[in-house]
C-alpha cells in the first residue's frame, strides 16, 4: 500500500503525540476511569479531533486512510483513548459534516474539531443492539419541538460529551425505517447521563447509560430527514468497522512489541527465551498475522474513501483483525509467562482492551452473517440479502 505524504505526516505526527502525551499517563488515567480534560485539550490542539473535517470547520481534511493510520497509532499507545477518538470523529463529527445543515455544521463542527466539544452517538439500548428495529426511545412531535423519552446503553464518551446524536423512533409502524437522528446538546433539560460502567477493559474510555425524560429538542435539530435515520446509520457502518479493525491492529502490534522485547531480554536454560523454537515460531506467527490484517485494513480503507460499496470487505476486515488481536494478545501473555498475568505488564491491559473489538460496531457473529449473505447473493440463493448490514 502506498500512502501520500500527507497521510504519512498524519501517521507519524499522531504516533509521536501518542508516545509523548498518551502512553506515559495511561495507567493513572485507567485507574481514574477518565481522560483528563487538559489531555483532551492537547488532543484537540494536535488536530486529533478534527482529522477528517474540512478546513472551513477547523479540521485538517485528512483522508479516511490517514485517519485509520492514526487510530492504529493511538490504540498502540493509548488503549481506550482510541475509542474516544473513533466515536467522536466517525460517530459524531463525520456524520454531522456529511448530513448536517449549514446552521448545524457551523454551530457544532468548529467546537468539535478543536476538542472543546466531544461527540457521542446514541443508538444501542438495553434491549436492542444490532437489531435497530427493536429501539424503544421515542420522539413525538410537539409544535416546533420533538419530545424524547427512553434510554440508551453502552454510550461511549457519554460523560464527557458536549453533544449527542440520538437515534429515536418517530414512526413506530415503520420499525427500522421510522427512525430519526436528533442533535441533542448535553445541557438539554431531561437529558441525564448515568454513572460510568465498570468495564473489563478500555477503562479510560467512559461508557454510560443516557436517559431522556420529556427531553424537548427543537425540530431544527433533526439530522438529515425525519424517518431517515436508519439509512443514515447504515451509511456509517463500513467506516466504523474498518476503524475498529485498525484499532485491533494497534492493540495487537503493541502486544507483539512487548512480547518480542521480553523474549529477547528474558533468559531460561542459559539463553534468551527467543532462541527457543517454540517461542520463536510463536513470534513469527504473531508478526505474520498482524501484517496480513494491517494490509487488508488499508485496502478496505481505500475502498471506503473512494465511495465503493464494501460492506462485505469491511466486515471481513473487522472479523479477521479483531480475531487476530485476541490470539496475538493471548500469545503475548503466554510469552511473558506468569508476569503476563500481572497488571504491572502492559500485555494484561492490552488483552482486556482488545476483547470488546469483537463486540462493538456489530458483533463478529453479525459480521459472519453479512459475509455469508454476500456469498449467498453471489450464488443467487434464497434468503440472500435479508437483514441489516
mmCIF file of C-alpha atoms in Angstrom:
data_model
loop_
_atom_site.group_PDB
_atom_site.id
_atom_site.type_symbol
_atom_site.label_atom_id
_atom_site.label_comp_id
_atom_site.label_asym_id
_atom_site.label_seq_id
_atom_site.Cartn_x
_atom_site.Cartn_y
_atom_site.Cartn_z
ATOM 1 C CA UNK A 1 0.000 0.000 0.000
ATOM 2 C CA UNK A 2 1.314 3.427 -0.976
ATOM 3 C CA UNK A 3 0.499 6.417 1.200
ATOM 4 C CA UNK A 4 0.609 10.085 0.308
ATOM 5 C CA UNK A 5 2.995 12.467 2.026
ATOM 6 C CA UNK A 6 0.057 13.957 3.945
ATOM 7 C CA UNK A 7 -1.025 10.522 5.167
ATOM 8 C CA UNK A 8 2.486 9.675 6.319
ATOM 9 C CA UNK A 9 2.700 13.014 8.120
ATOM 10 C CA UNK A 10 -0.602 12.357 9.923
ATOM 11 C CA UNK A 11 0.545 8.870 10.935
ATOM 12 C CA UNK A 12 3.959 9.984 12.175
ATOM 13 C CA UNK A 13 2.693 13.070 13.988
ATOM 14 C CA UNK A 14 -0.023 11.039 15.712
ATOM 15 C CA UNK A 15 2.473 8.334 16.694
ATOM 16 C CA UNK A 16 4.834 10.912 18.191
ATOM 17 C CA UNK A 17 1.979 12.590 20.082
ATOM 18 C CA UNK A 18 0.701 9.254 21.403
ATOM 19 C CA UNK A 19 4.138 8.235 22.662
ATOM 20 C CA UNK A 20 4.823 11.643 24.231
ATOM 21 C CA UNK A 21 1.431 12.526 25.735
ATOM 22 C CA UNK A 22 -0.796 9.450 25.949
ATOM 23 C CA UNK A 23 1.427 6.484 26.834
ATOM 24 C CA UNK A 24 3.083 7.988 29.978
ATOM 25 C CA UNK A 25 -0.202 8.844 31.710
ATOM 26 C CA UNK A 26 -2.361 5.927 30.608
ATOM 27 C CA UNK A 27 -2.011 3.807 33.761
ATOM 28 C CA UNK A 28 -3.086 6.656 36.025
ATOM 29 C CA UNK A 29 -5.993 7.603 33.760
ATOM 30 C CA UNK A 30 -7.127 3.976 33.628
ATOM 31 C CA UNK A 31 -7.382 3.940 37.420
ATOM 32 C CA UNK A 32 -9.298 7.216 37.386
ATOM 33 C CA UNK A 33 -11.559 5.929 34.601
ATOM 34 C CA UNK A 34 -11.318 9.110 32.553
ATOM 35 C CA UNK A 35 -9.135 11.114 30.211
ATOM 36 C CA UNK A 36 -8.167 14.381 31.949
ATOM 37 C CA UNK A 37 -9.664 17.483 30.366
ATOM 38 C CA UNK A 38 -6.207 19.036 29.745
ATOM 39 C CA UNK A 39 -5.259 15.946 27.723
ATOM 40 C CA UNK A 40 -8.421 16.272 25.637
ATOM 41 C CA UNK A 41 -7.462 19.890 25.024
ATOM 42 C CA UNK A 42 -3.980 18.811 23.907
ATOM 43 C CA UNK A 43 -5.510 16.251 21.571
ATOM 44 C CA UNK A 44 -7.732 18.952 20.121
ATOM 45 C CA UNK A 45 -4.810 21.300 19.603
ATOM 46 C CA UNK A 46 -2.934 18.471 17.862
ATOM 47 C CA UNK A 47 -5.795 18.071 15.388
ATOM 48 C CA UNK A 48 -6.817 14.589 16.526
ATOM 49 C CA UNK A 49 -10.484 15.513 16.962
ATOM 50 C CA UNK A 50 -10.868 17.143 13.552
ATOM 51 C CA UNK A 51 -8.752 14.998 11.273
ATOM 52 C CA UNK A 52 -11.294 14.447 8.516
ATOM 53 C CA UNK A 53 -13.295 17.644 8.958
ATOM 54 C CA UNK A 54 -12.927 20.262 6.254
ATOM 55 C CA UNK A 55 -10.568 23.170 6.968
ATOM 56 C CA UNK A 56 -13.518 25.576 6.908
ATOM 57 C CA UNK A 57 -14.703 23.948 10.149
ATOM 58 C CA UNK A 58 -11.255 23.897 11.753
ATOM 59 C CA UNK A 59 -10.292 20.400 10.614
ATOM 60 C CA UNK A 60 -7.355 19.234 8.543
ATOM 61 C CA UNK A 61 -9.305 17.498 5.773
ATOM 62 C CA UNK A 62 -7.280 14.291 6.068
ATOM 63 C CA UNK A 63 -8.236 11.190 4.109
ATOM 64 C CA UNK A 64 -10.059 8.258 5.685
ATOM 65 C CA UNK A 65 -6.880 6.197 5.265
ATOM 66 C CA UNK A 66 -4.902 8.821 7.198
ATOM 67 C CA UNK A 67 -7.486 8.562 9.989
ATOM 68 C CA UNK A 68 -7.164 4.769 10.011
ATOM 69 C CA UNK A 69 -3.373 5.056 10.301
ATOM 70 C CA UNK A 70 -3.821 7.465 13.219
ATOM 71 C CA UNK A 71 -6.285 5.163 15.012
ATOM 72 C CA UNK A 72 -3.761 2.328 14.939
ATOM 73 C CA UNK A 73 -1.078 4.572 16.450
ATOM 74 C CA UNK A 74 -3.367 5.808 19.220
ATOM 75 C CA UNK A 75 -4.561 2.277 20.027
ATOM 76 C CA UNK A 76 -0.964 1.054 20.268
ATOM 77 C CA UNK A 77 -0.120 3.710 22.868
ATOM 78 C CA UNK A 78 -3.386 4.889 24.372
ATOM 79 C CA UNK A 79 -5.710 1.908 24.660
ATOM 80 C CA UNK A 80 -9.294 3.048 25.111
ATOM 81 C CA UNK A 81 -8.436 6.595 24.106
ATOM 82 C CA UNK A 82 -8.610 5.313 20.521
ATOM 83 C CA UNK A 83 -12.302 4.520 21.117
ATOM 84 C CA UNK A 84 -12.966 8.083 22.238
ATOM 85 C CA UNK A 85 -11.278 9.296 19.034
ATOM 86 C CA UNK A 86 -13.123 6.747 16.891
ATOM 87 C CA UNK A 87 -16.595 7.661 18.166
ATOM 88 C CA UNK A 88 -16.013 11.410 18.171
ATOM 89 C CA UNK A 89 -14.629 11.522 14.636
ATOM 90 C CA UNK A 90 -16.813 8.926 12.898
ATOM 91 C CA UNK A 91 -19.931 8.577 15.034
ATOM 92 C CA UNK A 92 -20.421 12.285 15.550
ATOM 93 C CA UNK A 93 -18.167 14.625 13.569
ATOM 94 C CA UNK A 94 -18.210 12.929 10.174
ATOM 95 C CA UNK A 95 -21.956 12.265 10.361
ATOM 96 C CA UNK A 96 -22.643 15.904 11.159
ATOM 97 C CA UNK A 97 -20.425 17.118 8.357
ATOM 98 C CA UNK A 98 -21.992 14.776 5.804
ATOM 99 C CA UNK A 99 -25.633 15.249 6.735
ATOM 100 C CA UNK A 100 -25.963 18.430 8.771
ATOM 101 C CA UNK A 101 -27.467 21.699 7.584
ATOM 102 C CA UNK A 102 -25.143 24.707 7.216
ATOM 103 C CA UNK A 103 -26.503 26.055 10.514
ATOM 104 C CA UNK A 104 -25.939 22.746 12.319
ATOM 105 C CA UNK A 105 -22.417 22.418 10.995
ATOM 106 C CA UNK A 106 -21.420 25.978 11.885
ATOM 107 C CA UNK A 107 -22.871 25.532 15.379
ATOM 108 C CA UNK A 108 -21.002 22.327 16.212
ATOM 109 C CA UNK A 109 -18.130 21.386 13.924
ATOM 110 C CA UNK A 110 -15.604 24.129 14.838
ATOM 111 C CA UNK A 111 -16.001 23.314 18.529
ATOM 112 C CA UNK A 112 -15.753 19.593 17.834
ATOM 113 C CA UNK A 113 -12.682 19.932 15.616
ATOM 114 C CA UNK A 114 -10.790 21.680 18.400
ATOM 115 C CA UNK A 115 -11.833 19.200 21.084
ATOM 116 C CA UNK A 116 -13.836 21.757 23.049
ATOM 117 C CA UNK A 117 -16.971 19.705 22.382
ATOM 118 C CA UNK A 118 -16.725 15.909 22.344
ATOM 119 C CA UNK A 119 -19.370 13.986 20.421
ATOM 120 C CA UNK A 120 -21.291 10.799 21.244
ATOM 121 C CA UNK A 121 -23.587 8.615 19.151
ATOM 122 C CA UNK A 122 -26.608 7.064 20.892
ATOM 123 C CA UNK A 123 -28.009 4.011 19.127
ATOM 124 C CA UNK A 124 -27.797 0.923 21.362
ATOM 125 C CA UNK A 125 -30.472 0.379 24.013
ATOM 126 C CA UNK A 126 -30.743 -2.102 26.902
ATOM 127 C CA UNK A 127 -32.884 -4.416 24.745
ATOM 128 C CA UNK A 128 -31.568 -3.505 21.277
ATOM 129 C CA UNK A 129 -28.032 -3.713 19.925
ATOM 130 C CA UNK A 130 -27.593 -4.852 16.346
ATOM 131 C CA UNK A 131 -31.393 -5.012 15.910
ATOM 132 C CA UNK A 132 -32.264 -1.373 15.227
ATOM 133 C CA UNK A 133 -35.891 -2.324 14.540
ATOM 134 C CA UNK A 134 -36.318 -3.001 18.277
ATOM 135 C CA UNK A 135 -35.476 0.512 19.517
ATOM 136 C CA UNK A 136 -37.879 1.982 22.075
ATOM 137 C CA UNK A 137 -36.641 5.536 22.560
ATOM 138 C CA UNK A 138 -39.492 7.622 21.175
ATOM 139 C CA UNK A 139 -39.539 11.124 19.711
ATOM 140 C CA UNK A 140 -43.000 12.670 19.463
ATOM 141 C CA UNK A 141 -43.635 15.932 17.584
ATOM 142 C CA UNK A 142 -44.992 18.740 19.756
ATOM 143 C CA UNK A 143 -45.229 22.001 17.832
ATOM 144 C CA UNK A 144 -41.760 23.084 16.748
ATOM 145 C CA UNK A 145 -40.116 20.545 19.078
ATOM 146 C CA UNK A 146 -39.793 16.798 19.497
ATOM 147 C CA UNK A 147 -40.145 15.229 22.951
ATOM 148 C CA UNK A 148 -37.715 12.351 23.559
ATOM 149 C CA UNK A 149 -38.265 9.573 26.102
ATOM 150 C CA UNK A 150 -36.156 6.448 26.520
ATOM 151 C CA UNK A 151 -32.748 5.104 27.485
ATOM 152 C CA UNK A 152 -29.532 4.347 25.620
ATOM 153 C CA UNK A 153 -26.928 1.793 26.698
ATOM 154 C CA UNK A 154 -23.130 1.468 26.275
ATOM 155 C CA UNK A 155 -22.661 5.050 25.075
ATOM 156 C CA UNK A 156 -19.009 5.922 24.536
ATOM 157 C CA UNK A 157 -17.987 9.451 25.594
ATOM 158 C CA UNK A 158 -21.296 9.857 27.455
ATOM 159 C CA UNK A 159 -19.798 11.570 30.497
ATOM 160 C CA UNK A 160 -17.532 13.925 28.552
ATOM 161 C CA UNK A 161 -19.785 14.634 25.574
ATOM 162 C CA UNK A 162 -20.910 18.124 24.701
ATOM 163 C CA UNK A 163 -23.338 16.878 22.069
ATOM 164 C CA UNK A 164 -25.220 13.629 21.492
ATOM 165 C CA UNK A 165 -26.536 12.297 18.199
ATOM 166 C CA UNK A 166 -29.593 10.316 19.289
ATOM 167 C CA UNK A 167 -31.454 7.733 17.217
ATOM 168 C CA UNK A 168 -35.141 7.676 18.164
ATOM 169 C CA UNK A 169 -38.364 6.183 16.829
ATOM 170 C CA UNK A 170 -40.556 8.779 15.094
ATOM 171 C CA UNK A 171 -42.837 6.382 13.202
ATOM 172 C CA UNK A 172 -43.305 3.115 15.163
ATOM 173 C CA UNK A 173 -45.315 1.414 12.407
ATOM 174 C CA UNK A 174 -42.330 1.629 10.056
ATOM 175 C CA UNK A 175 -39.969 -0.073 12.523
ATOM 176 C CA UNK A 176 -36.340 0.451 11.396
ATOM 177 C CA UNK A 177 -37.455 2.789 8.614
ATOM 178 C CA UNK A 178 -39.213 5.020 11.116
ATOM 179 C CA UNK A 179 -36.067 6.227 12.900
ATOM 180 C CA UNK A 180 -34.746 9.785 13.099
ATOM 181 C CA UNK A 181 -31.463 11.191 14.394
ATOM 182 C CA UNK A 182 -31.517 14.244 16.657
ATOM 183 C CA UNK A 183 -28.725 16.600 17.711
ATOM 184 C CA UNK A 184 -29.058 16.949 21.480
ATOM 185 C CA UNK A 185 -26.743 19.286 23.442
ATOM 186 C CA UNK A 186 -25.595 17.894 26.786
ATOM 187 C CA UNK A 187 -27.327 20.681 28.746
ATOM 188 C CA UNK A 188 -30.784 19.933 27.335
ATOM 189 C CA UNK A 189 -33.336 19.587 30.177
ATOM 190 C CA UNK A 190 -34.466 15.994 30.508
ATOM 191 C CA UNK A 191 -31.147 14.509 29.374
ATOM 192 C CA UNK A 192 -29.367 12.590 32.108
ATOM 193 C CA UNK A 193 -26.141 10.581 31.979
ATOM 194 C CA UNK A 194 -25.739 7.606 34.298
ATOM 195 C CA UNK A 195 -22.599 6.580 36.183
ATOM 196 C CA UNK A 196 -19.648 5.195 34.255
ATOM 197 C CA UNK A 197 -19.829 1.451 33.662
ATOM 198 C CA UNK A 198 -17.236 -0.714 35.443
ATOM 199 C CA UNK A 199 -15.762 -2.479 32.418
ATOM 200 C CA UNK A 200 -13.333 -5.319 31.814
ATOM 201 C CA UNK A 201 -11.129 -3.195 29.572
ATOM 202 C CA UNK A 202 -10.735 0.211 27.944
ATOM 203 C CA UNK A 203 -11.380 1.742 31.347
ATOM 204 C CA UNK A 204 -10.046 5.138 30.334
ATOM 205 C CA UNK A 205 -12.832 5.455 27.753
ATOM 206 C CA UNK A 206 -16.002 6.348 29.619
ATOM 207 C CA UNK A 207 -19.120 4.333 28.849
ATOM 208 C CA UNK A 208 -22.502 5.024 30.420
ATOM 209 C CA UNK A 209 -26.256 4.921 30.004
ATOM 210 C CA UNK A 210 -28.004 8.037 28.740
ATOM 211 C CA UNK A 211 -31.611 8.760 29.723
ATOM 212 C CA UNK A 212 -34.183 11.009 28.077
ATOM 213 C CA UNK A 213 -37.157 12.060 30.176
ATOM 214 C CA UNK A 214 -39.525 14.511 28.480
ATOM 215 C CA UNK A 215 -36.452 15.884 26.724
ATOM 216 C CA UNK A 216 -37.553 18.671 24.358
ATOM 217 C CA UNK A 217 -35.439 19.072 21.230
ATOM 218 C CA UNK A 218 -36.105 21.702 18.532
ATOM 219 C CA UNK A 219 -37.293 20.291 15.209
ATOM 220 C CA UNK A 220 -34.379 22.223 13.692
ATOM 221 C CA UNK A 221 -32.103 19.685 15.415
ATOM 222 C CA UNK A 222 -33.206 16.808 13.195
ATOM 223 C CA UNK A 223 -30.102 15.494 11.446
ATOM 224 C CA UNK A 224 -30.852 14.600 7.836
ATOM 225 C CA UNK A 225 -34.519 13.856 7.300
ATOM 226 C CA UNK A 226 -37.354 12.730 9.550
ATOM 227 C CA UNK A 227 -37.600 8.919 9.368
ATOM 228 C CA UNK A 228 -34.279 8.866 7.515
ATOM 229 C CA UNK A 229 -32.152 7.812 10.465
ATOM 230 C CA UNK A 230 -31.847 4.145 9.569
ATOM 231 C CA UNK A 231 -30.377 4.790 6.125
ATOM 232 C CA UNK A 232 -28.044 7.381 7.629
ATOM 233 C CA UNK A 233 -26.904 4.909 10.290
ATOM 234 C CA UNK A 234 -26.281 2.200 7.684
ATOM 235 C CA UNK A 235 -24.108 4.628 5.732
ATOM 236 C CA UNK A 236 -21.713 4.766 8.717
ATOM 237 C CA UNK A 237 -21.195 1.044 9.162
ATOM 238 C CA UNK A 238 -18.257 0.362 6.860
ATOM 239 C CA UNK A 239 -16.360 3.394 8.180
ATOM 240 C CA UNK A 240 -16.795 2.251 11.766
ATOM 241 C CA UNK A 241 -15.920 -1.381 11.160
ATOM 242 C CA UNK A 242 -12.692 -0.546 9.360
ATOM 243 C CA UNK A 243 -11.763 1.823 12.180
ATOM 244 C CA UNK A 244 -12.331 -0.902 14.799
ATOM 245 C CA UNK A 245 -10.186 -3.242 12.693
ATOM 246 C CA UNK A 246 -7.388 -0.655 12.722
ATOM 247 C CA UNK A 247 -7.810 -0.313 16.474
ATOM 248 C CA UNK A 248 -7.430 -4.089 16.868
ATOM 249 C CA UNK A 249 -4.247 -3.991 14.778
ATOM 250 C CA UNK A 250 -2.895 -1.314 17.111
ATOM 251 C CA UNK A 251 -3.622 -3.387 20.221
ATOM 252 C CA UNK A 252 -2.063 -6.478 18.642
ATOM 253 C CA UNK A 253 1.005 -4.568 17.493
ATOM 254 C CA UNK A 254 1.634 -3.197 20.979
ATOM 255 C CA UNK A 255 1.250 -6.672 22.499
ATOM 256 C CA UNK A 256 3.612 -8.171 19.927
ATOM 257 C CA UNK A 257 6.240 -5.480 20.506
ATOM 258 C CA UNK A 258 6.062 -6.028 24.267
ATOM 259 C CA UNK A 259 6.348 -9.808 23.823
ATOM 260 C CA UNK A 260 9.264 -9.518 21.406
ATOM 261 C CA UNK A 261 11.140 -7.207 23.768
ATOM 262 C CA UNK A 262 10.545 -9.540 26.710
ATOM 263 C CA UNK A 263 11.559 -12.628 24.693
ATOM 264 C CA UNK A 264 14.906 -11.108 23.740
ATOM 265 C CA UNK A 265 15.635 -9.998 27.299
ATOM 266 C CA UNK A 266 14.410 -12.919 29.419
ATOM 267 C CA UNK A 267 16.764 -15.893 29.853
ATOM 268 C CA UNK A 268 15.966 -19.541 30.543
ATOM 269 C CA UNK A 269 18.218 -22.591 30.377
ATOM 270 C CA UNK A 270 21.208 -20.396 29.634
ATOM 271 C CA UNK A 271 19.866 -18.473 26.653
ATOM 272 C CA UNK A 272 17.315 -15.840 25.670
ATOM 273 C CA UNK A 273 13.873 -17.396 25.517
ATOM 274 C CA UNK A 274 13.501 -16.053 21.955
ATOM 275 C CA UNK A 275 16.140 -18.607 20.948
ATOM 276 C CA UNK A 276 13.792 -21.452 21.850
ATOM 277 C CA UNK A 277 11.990 -22.565 18.716
ATOM 278 C CA UNK A 278 8.558 -22.768 20.367
ATOM 279 C CA UNK A 279 8.671 -19.063 21.283
ATOM 280 C CA UNK A 280 10.431 -18.009 18.085
ATOM 281 C CA UNK A 281 7.716 -19.633 15.978
ATOM 282 C CA UNK A 282 5.004 -18.035 18.098
ATOM 283 C CA UNK A 283 6.543 -14.602 17.490
ATOM 284 C CA UNK A 284 6.761 -15.356 13.777
ATOM 285 C CA UNK A 285 3.070 -16.269 13.639
ATOM 286 C CA UNK A 286 2.111 -13.119 15.562
ATOM 287 C CA UNK A 287 4.134 -10.882 13.250
ATOM 288 C CA UNK A 288 2.663 -12.528 10.150
ATOM 289 C CA UNK A 289 -0.948 -12.223 11.338
ATOM 290 C CA UNK A 290 -0.548 -8.541 12.203
ATOM 291 C CA UNK A 291 0.961 -7.696 8.829
ATOM 292 C CA UNK A 292 -1.807 -9.517 6.931
ATOM 293 C CA UNK A 293 -4.537 -7.812 8.970
ATOM 294 C CA UNK A 294 -2.976 -4.373 8.574
ATOM 295 C CA UNK A 295 -2.607 -4.754 4.809
ATOM 296 C CA UNK A 296 -6.237 -5.742 4.376
ATOM 297 C CA UNK A 297 -7.463 -2.938 6.638
ATOM 298 C CA UNK A 298 -5.575 -0.422 4.491
ATOM 299 C CA UNK A 299 -7.030 -1.919 1.322
ATOM 300 C CA UNK A 300 -10.603 -1.595 2.601
ATOM 301 C CA UNK A 301 -9.927 1.914 3.908
ATOM 302 C CA UNK A 302 -9.140 2.945 0.333
ATOM 303 C CA UNK A 303 -12.418 1.378 -0.799
ATOM 304 C CA UNK A 304 -14.322 3.380 1.808
ATOM 305 C CA UNK A 305 -12.764 6.686 0.824
ATOM 306 C CA UNK A 306 -13.440 6.001 -2.861
ATOM 307 C CA UNK A 307 -17.100 5.542 -2.018
ATOM 308 C CA UNK A 308 -17.182 1.915 -3.122
ATOM 309 C CA UNK A 309 -19.775 -0.489 -1.787
ATOM 310 C CA UNK A 310 -17.694 -2.583 0.611
ATOM 311 C CA UNK A 311 -19.954 -3.860 3.396
ATOM 312 C CA UNK A 312 -18.632 -7.404 2.872
ATOM 313 C CA UNK A 313 -14.997 -6.311 2.860
ATOM 314 C CA UNK A 314 -15.429 -4.072 5.919
ATOM 315 C CA UNK A 315 -16.988 -6.991 7.785
ATOM 316 C CA UNK A 316 -14.076 -9.200 6.737
ATOM 317 C CA UNK A 317 -11.569 -6.613 7.955
ATOM 318 C CA UNK A 318 -13.242 -6.346 11.337
ATOM 319 C CA UNK A 319 -13.748 -10.087 11.708
ATOM 320 C CA UNK A 320 -10.170 -11.012 10.813
ATOM 321 C CA UNK A 321 -8.371 -8.182 12.618
ATOM 322 C CA UNK A 322 -10.277 -8.479 15.882
ATOM 323 C CA UNK A 323 -9.974 -12.278 15.976
ATOM 324 C CA UNK A 324 -6.265 -11.905 15.211
ATOM 325 C CA UNK A 325 -5.856 -9.365 18.024
ATOM 326 C CA UNK A 326 -7.264 -11.720 20.628
ATOM 327 C CA UNK A 327 -4.917 -14.502 19.505
ATOM 328 C CA UNK A 328 -1.868 -12.238 19.432
ATOM 329 C CA UNK A 329 -2.626 -10.738 22.842
ATOM 330 C CA UNK A 330 -3.111 -14.228 24.282
ATOM 331 C CA UNK A 331 0.231 -15.319 22.851
ATOM 332 C CA UNK A 332 1.883 -12.188 24.255
ATOM 333 C CA UNK A 333 0.708 -13.132 27.732
ATOM 334 C CA UNK A 334 1.947 -16.698 27.220
ATOM 335 C CA UNK A 335 5.395 -15.470 26.224
ATOM 336 C CA UNK A 336 5.546 -13.394 29.401
ATOM 337 C CA UNK A 337 4.663 -16.444 31.486
ATOM 338 C CA UNK A 338 3.378 -15.606 34.967
ATOM 339 C CA UNK A 339 4.381 -11.970 34.567
ATOM 340 C CA UNK A 340 1.904 -11.619 31.710
ATOM 341 C CA UNK A 341 -0.900 -12.225 34.186
ATOM 342 C CA UNK A 342 0.122 -9.225 36.291
ATOM 343 C CA UNK A 343 -1.312 -5.767 35.784
ATOM 344 C CA UNK A 344 2.237 -4.410 36.060
ATOM 345 C CA UNK A 345 2.763 -5.520 32.453
ATOM 346 C CA UNK A 346 1.029 -3.869 29.510
ATOM 347 C CA UNK A 347 0.060 -7.183 27.895
ATOM 348 C CA UNK A 348 -2.596 -7.765 30.571
ATOM 349 C CA UNK A 349 -4.253 -4.430 29.796
ATOM 350 C CA UNK A 350 -3.956 -4.947 26.047
ATOM 351 C CA UNK A 351 -5.719 -8.300 26.335
ATOM 352 C CA UNK A 352 -8.568 -6.641 28.230
ATOM 353 C CA UNK A 353 -8.710 -3.662 25.879
ATOM 354 C CA UNK A 354 -8.888 -5.652 22.653
ATOM 355 C CA UNK A 355 -11.681 -8.007 23.696
ATOM 356 C CA UNK A 356 -14.542 -5.588 23.102
ATOM 357 C CA UNK A 357 -13.437 -5.063 19.492
ATOM 358 C CA UNK A 358 -15.287 -8.296 18.668
ATOM 359 C CA UNK A 359 -18.488 -6.831 20.127
ATOM 360 C CA UNK A 360 -18.988 -3.169 19.224
ATOM 361 C CA UNK A 361 -19.703 -1.826 15.731
ATOM 362 C CA UNK A 362 -21.561 -5.090 15.162
ATOM 363 C CA UNK A 363 -20.558 -8.353 16.830
ATOM 364 C CA UNK A 364 -18.294 -10.714 14.952
ATOM 365 C CA UNK A 365 -21.186 -13.141 14.540
ATOM 366 C CA UNK A 366 -23.047 -10.316 12.789
ATOM 367 C CA UNK A 367 -20.035 -9.837 10.508
ATOM 368 C CA UNK A 368 -20.172 -13.536 9.610
ATOM 369 C CA UNK A 369 -23.859 -13.143 8.747
ATOM 370 C CA UNK A 370 -23.100 -10.215 6.440
ATOM 371 C CA UNK A 371 -20.287 -12.106 4.705
ATOM 372 C CA UNK A 372 -22.347 -15.271 4.320
ATOM 373 C CA UNK A 373 -25.298 -13.316 2.907
ATOM 374 C CA UNK A 374 -22.990 -11.705 0.380
ATOM 375 C CA UNK A 375 -21.838 -15.165 -0.666
ATOM 376 C CA UNK A 376 -25.442 -16.307 -0.958
ATOM 377 C CA UNK A 377 -26.307 -13.261 -3.041
ATOM 378 C CA UNK A 378 -23.451 -14.018 -5.423
ATOM 379 C CA UNK A 379 -24.841 -17.540 -5.821
ATOM 380 C CA UNK A 380 -28.422 -16.199 -6.081
ATOM 381 C CA UNK A 381 -29.552 -18.374 -3.179
ATOM 382 C CA UNK A 382 -32.887 -17.925 -1.364
ATOM 383 C CA UNK A 383 -32.706 -15.609 1.633
ATOM 384 C CA UNK A 384 -29.715 -13.665 0.369
ATOM 385 C CA UNK A 385 -29.577 -10.034 1.350
ATOM 386 C CA UNK A 386 -32.144 -10.151 4.150
ATOM 387 C CA UNK A 387 -31.395 -8.270 7.327
ATOM 388 C CA UNK A 388 -29.251 -5.256 8.128
ATOM 389 C CA UNK A 389 -25.613 -4.914 7.213
#
